PDB file of C-alpha atoms in Angstrom:
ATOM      1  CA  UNK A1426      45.445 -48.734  17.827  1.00 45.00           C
ATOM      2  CA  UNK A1427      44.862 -45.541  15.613  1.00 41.00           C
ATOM      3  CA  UNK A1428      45.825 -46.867  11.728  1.00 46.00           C
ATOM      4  CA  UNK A1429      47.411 -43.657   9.955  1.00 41.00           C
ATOM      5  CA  UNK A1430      44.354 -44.563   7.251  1.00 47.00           C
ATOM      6  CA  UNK A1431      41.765 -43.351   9.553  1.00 46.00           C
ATOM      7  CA  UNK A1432      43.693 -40.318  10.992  1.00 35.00           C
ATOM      8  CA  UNK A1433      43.799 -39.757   7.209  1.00 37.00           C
ATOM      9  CA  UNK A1434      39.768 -39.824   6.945  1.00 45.00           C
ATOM     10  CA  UNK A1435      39.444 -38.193   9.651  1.00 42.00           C
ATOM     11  CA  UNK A1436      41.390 -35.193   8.331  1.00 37.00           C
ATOM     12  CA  UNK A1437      39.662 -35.123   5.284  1.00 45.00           C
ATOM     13  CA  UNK A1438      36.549 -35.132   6.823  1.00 41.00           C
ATOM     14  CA  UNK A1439      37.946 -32.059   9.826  1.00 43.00           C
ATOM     15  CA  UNK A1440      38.934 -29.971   6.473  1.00 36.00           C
ATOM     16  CA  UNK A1441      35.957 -30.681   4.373  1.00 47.00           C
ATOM     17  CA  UNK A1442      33.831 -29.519   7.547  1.00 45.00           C
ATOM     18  CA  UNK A1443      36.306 -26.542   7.973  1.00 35.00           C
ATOM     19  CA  UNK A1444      35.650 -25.549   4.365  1.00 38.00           C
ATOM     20  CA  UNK A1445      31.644 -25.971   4.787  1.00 40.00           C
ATOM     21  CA  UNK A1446      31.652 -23.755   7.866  1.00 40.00           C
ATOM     22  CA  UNK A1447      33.885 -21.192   6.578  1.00 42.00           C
ATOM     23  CA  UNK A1448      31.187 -20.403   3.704  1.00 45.00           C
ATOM     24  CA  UNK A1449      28.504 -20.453   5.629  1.00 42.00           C
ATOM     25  CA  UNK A1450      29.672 -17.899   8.397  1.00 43.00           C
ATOM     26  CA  UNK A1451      30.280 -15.537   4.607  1.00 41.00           C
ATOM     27  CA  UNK A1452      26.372 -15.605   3.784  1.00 35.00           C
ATOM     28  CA  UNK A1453      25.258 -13.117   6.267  1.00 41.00           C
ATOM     29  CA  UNK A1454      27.763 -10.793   5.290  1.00 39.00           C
ATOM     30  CA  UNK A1455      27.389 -11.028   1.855  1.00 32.00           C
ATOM     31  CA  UNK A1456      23.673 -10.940   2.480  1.00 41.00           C
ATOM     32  CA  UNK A1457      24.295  -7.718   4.647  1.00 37.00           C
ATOM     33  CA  UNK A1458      26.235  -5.801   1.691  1.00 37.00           C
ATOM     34  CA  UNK A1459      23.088  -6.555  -0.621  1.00 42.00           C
ATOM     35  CA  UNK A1460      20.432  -5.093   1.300  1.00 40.00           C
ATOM     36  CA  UNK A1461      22.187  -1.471   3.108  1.00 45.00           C
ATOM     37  CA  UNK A1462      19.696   0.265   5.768  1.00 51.00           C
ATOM     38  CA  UNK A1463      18.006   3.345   4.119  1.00 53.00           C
ATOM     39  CA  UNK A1464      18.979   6.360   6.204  1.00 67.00           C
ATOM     40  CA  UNK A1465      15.880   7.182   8.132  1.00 77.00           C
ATOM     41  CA  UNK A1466      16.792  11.081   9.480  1.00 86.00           C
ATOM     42  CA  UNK A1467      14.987  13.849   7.830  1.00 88.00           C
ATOM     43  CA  UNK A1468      16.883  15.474   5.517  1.00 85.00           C
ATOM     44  CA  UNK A1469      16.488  19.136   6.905  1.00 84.00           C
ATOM     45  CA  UNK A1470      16.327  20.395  10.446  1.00 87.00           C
ATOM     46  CA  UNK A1471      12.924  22.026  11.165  1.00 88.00           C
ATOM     47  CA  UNK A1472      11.896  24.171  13.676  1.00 90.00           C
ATOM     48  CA  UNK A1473       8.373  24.889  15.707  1.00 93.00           C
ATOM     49  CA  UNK A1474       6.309  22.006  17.050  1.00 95.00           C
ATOM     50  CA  UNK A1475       4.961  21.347  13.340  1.00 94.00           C
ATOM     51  CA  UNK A1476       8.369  20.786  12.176  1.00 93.00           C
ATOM     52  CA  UNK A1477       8.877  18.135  15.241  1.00 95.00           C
ATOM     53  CA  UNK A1478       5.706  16.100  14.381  1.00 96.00           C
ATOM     54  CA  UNK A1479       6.458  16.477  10.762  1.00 95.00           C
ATOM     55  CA  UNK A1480      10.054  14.920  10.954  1.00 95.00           C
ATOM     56  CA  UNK A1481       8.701  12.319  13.249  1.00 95.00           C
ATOM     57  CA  UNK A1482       6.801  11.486  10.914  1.00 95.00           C
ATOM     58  CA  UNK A1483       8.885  11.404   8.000  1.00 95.00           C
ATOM     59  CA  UNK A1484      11.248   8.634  10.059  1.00 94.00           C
ATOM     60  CA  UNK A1485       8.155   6.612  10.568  1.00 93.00           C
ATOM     61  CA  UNK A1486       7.291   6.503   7.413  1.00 93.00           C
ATOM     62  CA  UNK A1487      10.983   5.555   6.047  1.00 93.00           C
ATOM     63  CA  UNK A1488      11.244   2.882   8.717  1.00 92.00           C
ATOM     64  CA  UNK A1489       7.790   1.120   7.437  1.00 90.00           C
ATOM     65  CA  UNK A1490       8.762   2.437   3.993  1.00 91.00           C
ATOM     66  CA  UNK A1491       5.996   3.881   2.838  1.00 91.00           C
ATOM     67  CA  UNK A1492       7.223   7.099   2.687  1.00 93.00           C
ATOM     68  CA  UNK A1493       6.194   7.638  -1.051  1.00 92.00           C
ATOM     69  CA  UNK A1494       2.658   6.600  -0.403  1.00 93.00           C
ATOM     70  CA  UNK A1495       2.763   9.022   3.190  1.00 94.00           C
ATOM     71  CA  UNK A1496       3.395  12.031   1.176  1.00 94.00           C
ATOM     72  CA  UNK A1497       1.013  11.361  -1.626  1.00 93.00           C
ATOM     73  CA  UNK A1498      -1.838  11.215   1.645  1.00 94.00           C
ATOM     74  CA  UNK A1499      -0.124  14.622   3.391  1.00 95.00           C
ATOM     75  CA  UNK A1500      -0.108  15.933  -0.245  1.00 92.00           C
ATOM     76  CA  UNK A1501      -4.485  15.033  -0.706  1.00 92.00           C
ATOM     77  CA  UNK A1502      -4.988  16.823   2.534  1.00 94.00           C
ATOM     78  CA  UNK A1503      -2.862  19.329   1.942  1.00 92.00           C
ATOM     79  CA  UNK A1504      -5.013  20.362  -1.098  1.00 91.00           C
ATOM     80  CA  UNK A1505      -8.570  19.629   1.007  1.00 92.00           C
ATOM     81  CA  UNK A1506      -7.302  22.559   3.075  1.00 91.00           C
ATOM     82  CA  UNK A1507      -6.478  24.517  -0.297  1.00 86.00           C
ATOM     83  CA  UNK A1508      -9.937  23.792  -1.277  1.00 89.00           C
ATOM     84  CA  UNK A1509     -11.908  24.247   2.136  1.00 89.00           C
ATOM     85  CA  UNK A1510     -10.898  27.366   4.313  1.00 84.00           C
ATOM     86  CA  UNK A1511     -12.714  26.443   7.293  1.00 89.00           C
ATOM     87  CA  UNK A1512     -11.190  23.640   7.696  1.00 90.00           C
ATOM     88  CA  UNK A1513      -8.448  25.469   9.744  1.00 89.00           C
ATOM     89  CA  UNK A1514     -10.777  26.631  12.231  1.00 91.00           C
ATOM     90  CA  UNK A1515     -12.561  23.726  12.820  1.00 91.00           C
ATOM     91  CA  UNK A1516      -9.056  21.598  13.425  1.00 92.00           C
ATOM     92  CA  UNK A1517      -7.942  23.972  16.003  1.00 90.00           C
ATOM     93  CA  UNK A1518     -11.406  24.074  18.172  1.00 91.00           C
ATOM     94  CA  UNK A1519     -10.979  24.178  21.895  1.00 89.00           C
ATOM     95  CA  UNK A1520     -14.317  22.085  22.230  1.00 91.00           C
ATOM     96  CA  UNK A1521     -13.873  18.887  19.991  1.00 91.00           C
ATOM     97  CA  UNK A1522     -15.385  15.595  21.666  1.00 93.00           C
ATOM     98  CA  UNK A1523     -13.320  12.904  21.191  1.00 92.00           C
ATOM     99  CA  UNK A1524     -16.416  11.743  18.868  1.00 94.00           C
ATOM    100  CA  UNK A1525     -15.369  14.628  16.948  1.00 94.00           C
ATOM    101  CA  UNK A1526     -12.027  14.046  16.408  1.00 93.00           C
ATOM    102  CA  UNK A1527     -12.616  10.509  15.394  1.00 93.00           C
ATOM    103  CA  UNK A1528     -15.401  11.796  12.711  1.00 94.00           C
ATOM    104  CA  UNK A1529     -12.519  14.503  11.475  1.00 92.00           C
ATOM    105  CA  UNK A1530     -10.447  11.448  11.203  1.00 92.00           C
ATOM    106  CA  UNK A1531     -12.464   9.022   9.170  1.00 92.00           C
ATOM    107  CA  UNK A1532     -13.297  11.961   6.984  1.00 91.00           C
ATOM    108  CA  UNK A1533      -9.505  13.346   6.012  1.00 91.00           C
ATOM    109  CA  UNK A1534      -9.198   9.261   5.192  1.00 89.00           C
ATOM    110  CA  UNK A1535     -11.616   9.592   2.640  1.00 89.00           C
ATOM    111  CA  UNK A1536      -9.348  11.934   0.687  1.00 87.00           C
ATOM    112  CA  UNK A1537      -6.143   9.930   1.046  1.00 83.00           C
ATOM    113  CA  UNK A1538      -7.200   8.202  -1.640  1.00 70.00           C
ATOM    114  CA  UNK A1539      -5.909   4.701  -0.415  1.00 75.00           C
ATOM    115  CA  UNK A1540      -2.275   6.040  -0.568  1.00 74.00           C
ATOM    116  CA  UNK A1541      -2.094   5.089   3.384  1.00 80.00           C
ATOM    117  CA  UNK A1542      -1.805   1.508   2.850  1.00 76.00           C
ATOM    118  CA  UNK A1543       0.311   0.665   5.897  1.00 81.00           C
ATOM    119  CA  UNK A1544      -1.642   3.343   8.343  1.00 87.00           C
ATOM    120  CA  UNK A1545       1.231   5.667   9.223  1.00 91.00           C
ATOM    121  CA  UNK A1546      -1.062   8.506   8.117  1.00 92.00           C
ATOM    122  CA  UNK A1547      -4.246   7.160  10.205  1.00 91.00           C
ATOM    123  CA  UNK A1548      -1.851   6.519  13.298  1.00 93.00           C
ATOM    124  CA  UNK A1549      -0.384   9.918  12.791  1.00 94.00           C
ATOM    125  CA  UNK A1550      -3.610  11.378  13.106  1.00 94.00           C
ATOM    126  CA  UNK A1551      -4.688   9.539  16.010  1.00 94.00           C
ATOM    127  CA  UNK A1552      -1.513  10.949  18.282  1.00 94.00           C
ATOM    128  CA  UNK A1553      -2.314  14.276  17.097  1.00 95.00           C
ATOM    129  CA  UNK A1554      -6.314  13.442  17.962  1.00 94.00           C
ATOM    130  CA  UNK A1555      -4.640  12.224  21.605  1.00 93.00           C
ATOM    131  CA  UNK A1556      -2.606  15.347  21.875  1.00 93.00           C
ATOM    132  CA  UNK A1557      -4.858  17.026  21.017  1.00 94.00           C
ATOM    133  CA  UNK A1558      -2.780  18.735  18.373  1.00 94.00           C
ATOM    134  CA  UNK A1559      -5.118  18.340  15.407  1.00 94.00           C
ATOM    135  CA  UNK A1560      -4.812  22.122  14.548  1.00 94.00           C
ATOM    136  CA  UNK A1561      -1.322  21.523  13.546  1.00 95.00           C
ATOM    137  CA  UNK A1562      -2.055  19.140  10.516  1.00 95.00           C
ATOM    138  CA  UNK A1563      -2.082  21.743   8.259  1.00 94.00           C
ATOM    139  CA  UNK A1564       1.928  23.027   9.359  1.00 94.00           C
ATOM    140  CA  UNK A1565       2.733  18.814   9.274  1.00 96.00           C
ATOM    141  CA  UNK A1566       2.020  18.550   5.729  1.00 94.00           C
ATOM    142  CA  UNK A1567       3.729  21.422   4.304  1.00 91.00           C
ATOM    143  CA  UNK A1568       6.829  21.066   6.450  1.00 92.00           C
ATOM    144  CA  UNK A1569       6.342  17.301   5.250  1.00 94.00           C
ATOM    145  CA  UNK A1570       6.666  18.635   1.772  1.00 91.00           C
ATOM    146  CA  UNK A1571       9.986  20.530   2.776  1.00 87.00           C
ATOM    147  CA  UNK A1572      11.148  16.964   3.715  1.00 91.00           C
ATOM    148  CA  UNK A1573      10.094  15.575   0.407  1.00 91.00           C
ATOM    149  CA  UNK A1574      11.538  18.077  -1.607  1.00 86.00           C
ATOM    150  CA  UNK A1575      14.747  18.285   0.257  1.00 85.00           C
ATOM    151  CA  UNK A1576      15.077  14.561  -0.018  1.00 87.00           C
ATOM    152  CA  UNK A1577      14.573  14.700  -3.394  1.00 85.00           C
ATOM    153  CA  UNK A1578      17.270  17.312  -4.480  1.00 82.00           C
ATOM    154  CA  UNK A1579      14.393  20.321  -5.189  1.00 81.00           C
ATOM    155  CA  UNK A1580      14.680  23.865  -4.657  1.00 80.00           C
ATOM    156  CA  UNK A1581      11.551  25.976  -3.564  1.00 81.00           C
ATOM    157  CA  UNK A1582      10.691  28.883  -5.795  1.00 86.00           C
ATOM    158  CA  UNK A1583       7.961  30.606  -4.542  1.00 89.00           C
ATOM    159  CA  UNK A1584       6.929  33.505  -7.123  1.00 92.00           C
ATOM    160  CA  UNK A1585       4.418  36.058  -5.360  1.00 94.00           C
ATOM    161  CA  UNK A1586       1.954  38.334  -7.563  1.00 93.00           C
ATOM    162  CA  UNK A1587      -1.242  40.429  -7.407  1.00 92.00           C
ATOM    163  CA  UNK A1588      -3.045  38.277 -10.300  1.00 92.00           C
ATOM    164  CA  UNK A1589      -2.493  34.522 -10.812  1.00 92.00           C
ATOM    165  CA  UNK A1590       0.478  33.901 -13.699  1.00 92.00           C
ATOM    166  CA  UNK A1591      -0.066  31.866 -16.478  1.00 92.00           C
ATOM    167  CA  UNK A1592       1.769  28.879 -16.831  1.00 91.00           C
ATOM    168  CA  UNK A1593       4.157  30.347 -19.829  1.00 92.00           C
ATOM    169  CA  UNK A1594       5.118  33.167 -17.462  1.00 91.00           C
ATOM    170  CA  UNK A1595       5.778  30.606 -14.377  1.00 90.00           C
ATOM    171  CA  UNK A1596       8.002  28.522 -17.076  1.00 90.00           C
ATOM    172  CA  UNK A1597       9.968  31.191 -18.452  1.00 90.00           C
ATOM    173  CA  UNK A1598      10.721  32.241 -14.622  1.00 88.00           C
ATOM    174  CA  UNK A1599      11.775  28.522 -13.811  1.00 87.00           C
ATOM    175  CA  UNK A1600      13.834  28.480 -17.267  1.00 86.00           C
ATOM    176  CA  UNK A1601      15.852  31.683 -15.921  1.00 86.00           C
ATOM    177  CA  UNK A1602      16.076  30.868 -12.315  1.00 85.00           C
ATOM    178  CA  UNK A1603      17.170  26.936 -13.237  1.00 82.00           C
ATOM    179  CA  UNK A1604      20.405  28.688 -14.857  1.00 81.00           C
ATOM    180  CA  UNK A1605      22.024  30.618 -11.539  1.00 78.00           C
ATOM    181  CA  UNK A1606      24.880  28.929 -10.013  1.00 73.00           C
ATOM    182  CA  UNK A1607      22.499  29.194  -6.527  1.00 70.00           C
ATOM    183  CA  UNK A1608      20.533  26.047  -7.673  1.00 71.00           C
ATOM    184  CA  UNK A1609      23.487  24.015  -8.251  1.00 65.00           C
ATOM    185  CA  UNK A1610      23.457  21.109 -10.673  1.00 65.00           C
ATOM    186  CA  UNK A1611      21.537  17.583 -10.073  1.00 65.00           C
ATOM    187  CA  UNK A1612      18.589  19.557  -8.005  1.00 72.00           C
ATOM    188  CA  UNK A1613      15.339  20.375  -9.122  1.00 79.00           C
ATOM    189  CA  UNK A1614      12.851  23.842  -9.064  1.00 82.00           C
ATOM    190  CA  UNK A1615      10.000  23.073  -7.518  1.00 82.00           C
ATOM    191  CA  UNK A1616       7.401  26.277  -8.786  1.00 88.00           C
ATOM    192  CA  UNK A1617       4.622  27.371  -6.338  1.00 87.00           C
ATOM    193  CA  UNK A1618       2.968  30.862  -7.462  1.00 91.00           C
ATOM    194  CA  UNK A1619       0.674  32.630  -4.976  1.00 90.00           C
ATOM    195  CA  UNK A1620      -1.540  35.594  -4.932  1.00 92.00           C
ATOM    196  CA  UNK A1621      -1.366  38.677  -2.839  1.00 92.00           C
ATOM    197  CA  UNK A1622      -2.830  41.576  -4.285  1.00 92.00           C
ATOM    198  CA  UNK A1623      -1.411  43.930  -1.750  1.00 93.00           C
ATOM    199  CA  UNK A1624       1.526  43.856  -3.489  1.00 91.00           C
ATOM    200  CA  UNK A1625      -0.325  45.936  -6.641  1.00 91.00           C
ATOM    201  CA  UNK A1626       1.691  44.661  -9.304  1.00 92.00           C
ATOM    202  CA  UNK A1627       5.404  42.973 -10.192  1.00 91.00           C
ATOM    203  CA  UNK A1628       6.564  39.681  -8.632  1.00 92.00           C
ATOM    204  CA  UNK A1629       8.013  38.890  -5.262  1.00 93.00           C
ATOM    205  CA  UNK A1630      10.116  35.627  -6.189  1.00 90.00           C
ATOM    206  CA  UNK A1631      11.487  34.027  -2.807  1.00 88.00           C
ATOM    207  CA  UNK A1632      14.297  30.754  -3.228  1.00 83.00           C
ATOM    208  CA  UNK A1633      15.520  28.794  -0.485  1.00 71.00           C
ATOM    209  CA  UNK A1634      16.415  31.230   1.904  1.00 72.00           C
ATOM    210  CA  UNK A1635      16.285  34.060  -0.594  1.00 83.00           C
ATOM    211  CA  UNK A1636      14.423  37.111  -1.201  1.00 89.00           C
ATOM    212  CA  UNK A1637      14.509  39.331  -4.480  1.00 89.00           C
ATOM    213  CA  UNK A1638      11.102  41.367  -4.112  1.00 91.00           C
ATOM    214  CA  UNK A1639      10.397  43.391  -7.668  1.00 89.00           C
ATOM    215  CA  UNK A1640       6.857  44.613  -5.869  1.00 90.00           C
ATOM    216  CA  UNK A1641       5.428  47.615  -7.145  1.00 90.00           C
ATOM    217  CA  UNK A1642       4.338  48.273  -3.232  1.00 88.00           C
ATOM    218  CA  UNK A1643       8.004  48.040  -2.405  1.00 87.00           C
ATOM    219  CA  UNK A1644       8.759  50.420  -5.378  1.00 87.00           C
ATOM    220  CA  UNK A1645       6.194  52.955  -3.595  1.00 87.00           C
ATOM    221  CA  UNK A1646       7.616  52.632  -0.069  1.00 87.00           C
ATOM    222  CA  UNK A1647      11.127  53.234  -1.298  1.00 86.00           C
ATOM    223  CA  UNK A1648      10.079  56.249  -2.967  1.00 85.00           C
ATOM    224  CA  UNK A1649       7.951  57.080   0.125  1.00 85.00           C
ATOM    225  CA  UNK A1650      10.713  56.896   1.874  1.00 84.00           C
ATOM    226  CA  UNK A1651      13.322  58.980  -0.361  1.00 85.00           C
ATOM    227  CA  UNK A1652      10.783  61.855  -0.381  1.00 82.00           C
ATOM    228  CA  UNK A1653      10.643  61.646   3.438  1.00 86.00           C
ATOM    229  CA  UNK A1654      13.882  62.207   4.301  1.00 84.00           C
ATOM    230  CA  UNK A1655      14.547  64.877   1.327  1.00 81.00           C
ATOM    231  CA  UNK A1656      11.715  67.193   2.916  1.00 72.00           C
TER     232      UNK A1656
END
């Protein structure tokens, strides 16, 4: 015979067991609020087979998160092609052994600086190598820096001139463009100047999408052209 004293006990013992389970099954959803999955699409949509490899790799990198240390190493080889012109040509040779390509490899390491601590860069560069799409590097790591910049809130201004501007000029530019409702607030310039002497004198300031070109060359054809069609 059952006494009511154990059916008691053996209540107590159902509920505290009840209770028990009850917060355990809550600790994986607590745990799941605490740590949310970083978003690992590329902020911007980019176009041409660059623009593929670069996004690629910009969800690698976020989904072995190391994308802070992947575009400090597309960054150093970014510059080595700044700093080494030829570099171009040899990347995009029809007649690379795959001895070659592994040399290329081990040397572009070199200037990563250690910044490609979980590989991503290194296996990167080996599909290209495979691909054999090595001459695209260059394209990779400045649509990379689109990525970066995008994902970061900044704004490209590109200022064009025929003789390199000092840095006064470049921050009196940034201090005037930062103030048009076109940035928007929270987002960042990001201030590249480049040289084209073709363009004889003035600027030709490009951001985002936009064009304002203040060229003396454009001046010329303009007036080249007004003196065309009055004669």
């Amino acid at each position: 015979m059952i006494s009511s004293r154990g059916i008691l006990c053996t209540t107590r013992v159902s509920v505290r067991g009840l209770i028990v389970a009850q917060r355990a099954a809550a600790i994986p959803s607590i745990r799941t609020y605490a740590t949310p999955t970083i978003e690992s699409k590329p902020p911007v949509a980019l176009y041409g087979l660059d623009g593929t490899y670069a996004s690629a790799l910009y969800t690698a990198a976020v989904k072995s998160s190391s994308l802070e240390s992947v575009a400090k190493a597309l960054n150093a080889l970014n510059d080595v092609y700044q700093r080494d012109t030829k570099l171009a040509t040899i990347m995009t040779a029809p007649t690379l052994s795959s001895e070659d390509k592994s040399a290329i490899i081990a040397e572009l390491q070199k200037h990563t600086g250690g910044a490609d601590k979980a590989d991503t860069v290194k296996n990167f560069l080996d599909t290209l190598a495979e691909n054999n799409r090595l001459g695209l590097l260059k394209g990779v790591c400045e649509k990379f820096g689109e990525l970066m910049g995008a994902a970061r809130g900044e704004v490209e201004l590109t200022v064009t001139s025929a003789s390199p501007l000092d840095n006064k000029t470049l921050s009196r530019l940034e201090s005037a463009v930062s103030k048009s409702s076109y940035i928007g607030q929270g987002r960042k310039l990001k201030v590249t100047n480049k040289v084209n002497s073709d363009i004889l004198g003035g600027l030709v300031v490009e951001i985002g999408d936009r064009t304002i070109d203040l060229s003396v060359s454009s001046r010329i054809a303009k007036m080249n052209k007004l003196l065309t069609d009055a004669l």
